[in-house]
PDB file of C-alpha atoms in Angstrom:
ATOM      1  CA  MET A   1      13.078  17.960   9.054  1.00 80.00           C
ATOM      2  CA  GLN A   2      10.505  19.233   6.577  1.00 86.00           C
ATOM      3  CA  SER A   3      12.638  17.905   3.736  1.00 91.00           C
ATOM      4  CA  LEU A   4      12.617  14.455   5.368  1.00 92.00           C
ATOM      5  CA  PHE A   5       8.817  14.519   5.359  1.00 92.00           C
ATOM      6  CA  GLN A   6       8.782  15.519   1.682  1.00 94.00           C
ATOM      7  CA  ILE A   7      11.271  12.768   0.790  1.00 96.00           C
ATOM      8  CA  LEU A   8       9.154  10.157   2.575  1.00 96.00           C
ATOM      9  CA  MET A   9       6.026  11.337   0.775  1.00 96.00           C
ATOM     10  CA  LEU A  10       7.876  11.230  -2.563  1.00 98.00           C
ATOM     11  CA  ILE A  11       9.016   7.650  -1.910  1.00 97.00           C
ATOM     12  CA  LEU A  12       5.448   6.637  -1.072  1.00 97.00           C
ATOM     13  CA  SER A  13       4.162   8.309  -4.249  1.00 98.00           C
ATOM     14  CA  ILE A  14       6.717   6.448  -6.350  1.00 98.00           C
ATOM     15  CA  ALA A  15       5.775   3.149  -4.680  1.00 97.00           C
ATOM     16  CA  GLN A  16       2.123   3.914  -5.394  1.00 98.00           C
ATOM     17  CA  PHE A  17       2.928   4.570  -9.046  1.00 98.00           C
ATOM     18  CA  PHE A  18       4.857   1.294  -9.373  1.00 98.00           C
ATOM     19  CA  VAL A  19       2.028  -0.748  -7.865  1.00 98.00           C
ATOM     20  CA  ILE A  20      -0.607   0.876 -10.084  1.00 98.00           C
ATOM     21  CA  ALA A  21       1.611   0.503 -13.173  1.00 97.00           C
ATOM     22  CA  HIS A  22       2.142  -3.184 -12.323  1.00 98.00           C
ATOM     23  CA  VAL A  23      -1.601  -3.795 -11.959  1.00 97.00           C
ATOM     24  CA  ILE A  24      -2.447  -2.026 -15.221  1.00 98.00           C
ATOM     25  CA  MET A  25       0.340  -3.798 -17.078  1.00 97.00           C
ATOM     26  CA  SER A  26      -0.798  -7.195 -15.764  1.00 96.00           C
ATOM     27  CA  TRP A  27      -4.330  -6.460 -17.023  1.00 96.00           C
ATOM     28  CA  LEU A  28      -2.999  -5.433 -20.438  1.00 97.00           C
ATOM     29  CA  ILE A  29      -0.903  -8.585 -20.673  1.00 97.00           C
ATOM     30  CA  ASN A  30      -3.787 -10.826 -19.580  1.00 95.00           C
ATOM     31  CA  PHE A  31      -6.169  -9.230 -22.099  1.00 96.00           C
ATOM     32  CA  GLN A  32      -3.462  -9.649 -24.779  1.00 95.00           C
ATOM     33  CA  VAL A  33      -3.155  -5.939 -25.475  1.00 97.00           C
ATOM     34  CA  LEU A  34       0.562  -6.147 -24.679  1.00 96.00           C
ATOM     35  CA  ASN A  35       2.768  -8.947 -25.912  1.00 96.00           C
ATOM     36  CA  PRO A  36       5.193 -10.059 -23.175  1.00 95.00           C
ATOM     37  CA  ARG A  37       7.510 -11.494 -25.850  1.00 96.00           C
ATOM     38  CA  GLN A  38       8.378  -7.980 -27.042  1.00 97.00           C
ATOM     39  CA  GLN A  39      11.688  -6.881 -25.592  1.00 97.00           C
ATOM     40  CA  LEU A  40      10.563  -3.542 -24.104  1.00 97.00           C
ATOM     41  CA  VAL A  41       7.402  -4.997 -22.552  1.00 97.00           C
ATOM     42  CA  SER A  42       9.390  -7.916 -21.180  1.00 97.00           C
ATOM     43  CA  GLN A  43      12.020  -5.670 -19.617  1.00 97.00           C
ATOM     44  CA  ILE A  44       9.460  -3.375 -17.986  1.00 97.00           C
ATOM     45  CA  TRP A  45       7.464  -6.359 -16.689  1.00 97.00           C
ATOM     46  CA  TYR A  46      10.602  -8.036 -15.339  1.00 97.00           C
ATOM     47  CA  GLY A  47      11.746  -4.805 -13.676  1.00 97.00           C
ATOM     48  CA  LEU A  48       8.381  -4.171 -12.032  1.00 97.00           C
ATOM     49  CA  ASN A  49       8.269  -7.755 -10.778  1.00 97.00           C
ATOM     50  CA  ARG A  50      11.780  -7.470  -9.347  1.00 97.00           C
ATOM     51  CA  VAL A  51      10.958  -4.210  -7.563  1.00 97.00           C
ATOM     52  CA  LEU A  52       7.580  -5.271  -6.188  1.00 97.00           C
ATOM     53  CA  GLU A  53       8.149  -8.925  -5.292  1.00 97.00           C
ATOM     54  CA  PRO A  54       9.835  -8.088  -1.948  1.00 96.00           C
ATOM     55  CA  ILE A  55       6.648  -6.204  -1.056  1.00 96.00           C
ATOM     56  CA  TYR A  56       4.171  -8.715  -2.486  1.00 97.00           C
ATOM     57  CA  GLY A  57       5.897 -11.850  -1.155  1.00 96.00           C
ATOM     58  CA  PRO A  58       5.201 -11.365   2.565  1.00 97.00           C
ATOM     59  CA  ILE A  59       1.677 -10.150   1.804  1.00 97.00           C
ATOM     60  CA  ARG A  60       0.955 -13.250  -0.299  1.00 95.00           C
ATOM     61  CA  ARG A  61       2.154 -15.493   2.530  1.00 95.00           C
ATOM     62  CA  LEU A  62      -0.294 -13.813   4.932  1.00 96.00           C
ATOM     63  CA  LEU A  63      -3.315 -13.871   2.616  1.00 94.00           C
ATOM     64  CA  PRO A  64      -5.286 -17.083   2.130  1.00 93.00           C
ATOM     65  CA  PRO A  65      -5.280 -18.635  -1.379  1.00 88.00           C
ATOM     66  CA  MET A  66      -7.964 -16.961  -3.471  1.00 89.00           C
ATOM     67  CA  GLY A  67      -7.937 -19.255  -6.499  1.00 88.00           C
ATOM     68  CA  GLY A  68      -6.050 -17.128  -9.013  1.00 86.00           C
ATOM     69  CA  LEU A  69      -7.057 -13.751  -7.594  1.00 92.00           C
ATOM     70  CA  ASP A  70      -4.043 -11.834  -6.327  1.00 93.00           C
ATOM     71  CA  LEU A  71      -4.968  -9.306  -3.661  1.00 95.00           C
ATOM     72  CA  ALA A  72      -1.358  -8.445  -2.777  1.00 96.00           C
ATOM     73  CA  PRO A  73      -1.329  -5.209  -4.851  1.00 97.00           C
ATOM     74  CA  LEU A  74      -4.529  -4.047  -3.170  1.00 97.00           C
ATOM     75  CA  VAL A  75      -3.128  -4.727   0.290  1.00 97.00           C
ATOM     76  CA  ALA A  76       0.142  -3.014  -0.675  1.00 98.00           C
ATOM     77  CA  LEU A  77      -1.737   0.081  -1.867  1.00 98.00           C
ATOM     78  CA  LEU A  78      -3.785   0.135   1.326  1.00 98.00           C
ATOM     79  CA  GLY A  79      -0.558  -0.092   3.321  1.00 97.00           C
ATOM     80  CA  ILE A  80       0.932   2.818   1.391  1.00 98.00           C
ATOM     81  CA  TYR A  81      -2.199   4.898   2.012  1.00 98.00           C
ATOM     82  CA  VAL A  82      -2.111   4.048   5.730  1.00 98.00           C
ATOM     83  CA  ILE A  83       1.520   5.145   5.983  1.00 97.00           C
ATOM     84  CA  GLU A  84       0.673   8.395   4.152  1.00 97.00           C
ATOM     85  CA  ILE A  85      -2.200   9.101   6.532  1.00 96.00           C
ATOM     86  CA  VAL A  86      -0.026   8.445   9.575  1.00 96.00           C
ATOM     87  CA  LEU A  87       2.715  10.715   8.210  1.00 95.00           C
ATOM     88  CA  ARG A  88       0.276  13.517   7.368  1.00 94.00           C
ATOM     89  CA  ASN A  89      -1.394  13.317  10.791  1.00 94.00           C
ATOM     90  CA  ASN A  90       1.999  13.491  12.500  1.00 92.00           C
ATOM     91  CA  MET A  91       3.397  16.175  10.215  1.00 89.00           C
ATOM     92  CA  ALA A  92       4.053  18.474  13.172  1.00 86.00           C
ATOM     93  CA  VAL A  93       6.908  16.200  14.259  1.00 86.00           C
ATOM     94  CA  PHE A  94       8.784  17.081  11.062  1.00 79.00           C
ATOM     95  CA  TYR A  95       8.581  20.866  11.568  1.00 77.00           C
TER      96      TYR A  95
END
Protein backbone atom coordinates (compact mmCIF):
# COMPACT_ATOMS: atom_id res chain seq x y z
CA MET A 1 0.00 0.00 0.00
CA GLN A 2 2.96 2.30 0.55
CA SER A 3 3.70 2.17 -3.17
CA LEU A 4 0.13 3.31 -3.89
CA PHE A 5 0.69 6.35 -1.69
CA GLN A 6 3.95 7.13 -3.50
CA ILE A 7 2.28 6.75 -6.91
CA LEU A 8 -0.52 9.12 -5.90
CA MET A 9 1.99 11.69 -4.65
CA LEU A 10 3.97 11.37 -7.90
CA ILE A 11 0.83 11.95 -9.97
CA LEU A 12 0.01 15.04 -7.92
CA SER A 13 3.57 16.35 -8.35
CA ILE A 14 3.36 15.89 -12.11
CA ALA A 15 0.00 17.68 -12.20
CA GLN A 16 1.53 20.50 -10.17
CA PHE A 17 4.41 20.76 -12.62
CA PHE A 18 2.05 20.90 -15.62
CA VAL A 19 -0.06 23.66 -14.09
CA ILE A 20 2.99 25.75 -13.16
CA ALA A 21 4.56 25.18 -16.60
CA HIS A 22 1.29 26.24 -18.25
CA VAL A 23 1.11 29.44 -16.19
CA ILE A 24 4.74 30.37 -16.88
CA MET A 25 4.39 29.60 -20.57
CA SER A 26 1.23 31.72 -20.83
CA TRP A 27 3.10 34.64 -19.23
CA LEU A 28 6.01 34.22 -21.64
CA ILE A 29 3.65 34.12 -24.62
CA ASN A 30 1.70 37.17 -23.42
CA PHE A 31 4.89 39.17 -22.84
CA GLN A 32 6.09 38.09 -26.32
CA VAL A 33 9.16 36.28 -25.03
CA LEU A 34 7.96 33.11 -26.76
CA ASN A 35 6.53 33.09 -30.25
CA PRO A 36 3.52 30.75 -30.46
CA ARG A 37 4.04 30.47 -34.24
CA GLN A 38 7.24 28.47 -33.69
CA GLN A 39 6.56 24.78 -34.09
CA LEU A 40 8.05 23.58 -30.78
CA VAL A 41 6.38 26.31 -28.73
CA SER A 42 3.09 25.65 -30.49
CA GLN A 43 3.24 21.91 -29.85
CA ILE A 44 4.09 22.33 -26.16
CA TRP A 45 1.34 24.94 -25.72
CA TYR A 46 -1.21 22.76 -27.52
CA GLY A 47 -0.22 19.72 -25.45
CA LEU A 48 -0.45 21.58 -22.15
CA ASN A 49 -3.85 22.98 -23.13
CA ARG A 50 -5.11 19.52 -24.08
CA VAL A 51 -3.92 18.01 -20.79
CA LEU A 52 -5.17 20.79 -18.53
CA GLU A 53 -8.46 21.79 -20.16
CA PRO A 54 -10.41 18.90 -18.56
CA ILE A 55 -9.26 20.27 -15.20
CA TYR A 56 -9.72 23.96 -15.98
CA GLY A 57 -13.09 23.64 -17.73
CA PRO A 58 -15.23 22.71 -14.71
CA ILE A 59 -13.37 25.23 -12.55
CA ARG A 60 -14.01 28.02 -15.07
CA ARG A 61 -17.72 27.18 -15.11
CA LEU A 62 -17.86 27.54 -11.31
CA LEU A 63 -15.89 30.79 -11.09
CA PRO A 64 -17.56 34.10 -11.92
CA PRO A 65 -16.24 36.02 -14.96
CA MET A 66 -13.24 38.09 -13.90
CA GLY A 67 -12.77 40.19 -17.03
CA GLY A 68 -9.78 38.49 -18.62
CA LEU A 69 -8.23 37.19 -15.40
CA ASP A 70 -8.16 33.40 -15.33
CA LEU A 71 -8.09 32.03 -11.80
CA ALA A 72 -8.58 28.40 -12.86
CA PRO A 73 -4.85 27.51 -12.54
CA LEU A 74 -4.76 28.97 -9.03
CA VAL A 75 -7.82 27.01 -7.98
CA ALA A 76 -6.38 23.86 -9.59
CA LEU A 77 -3.11 24.29 -7.68
CA LEU A 78 -5.01 24.84 -4.44
CA GLY A 79 -6.98 21.67 -5.13
CA ILE A 80 -3.79 19.71 -5.72
CA TYR A 81 -2.32 21.03 -2.46
CA VAL A 82 -5.51 20.12 -0.58
CA ILE A 83 -5.40 16.57 -1.93
CA GLU A 84 -1.71 16.30 -0.94
CA ILE A 85 -2.47 17.48 2.59
CA VAL A 86 -5.33 15.01 2.95
CA LEU A 87 -3.15 12.16 1.67
CA ARG A 88 -0.25 13.06 3.97
CA ASN A 89 -2.54 13.36 7.01
CA ASN A 90 -4.06 9.95 6.25
CA MET A 91 -0.76 8.30 5.37
CA ALA A 92 -1.27 5.66 8.06
CA VAL A 93 -4.02 4.09 5.95
CA PHE A 94 -1.43 3.22 3.29
CA TYR A 95 0.93 1.39 5.67
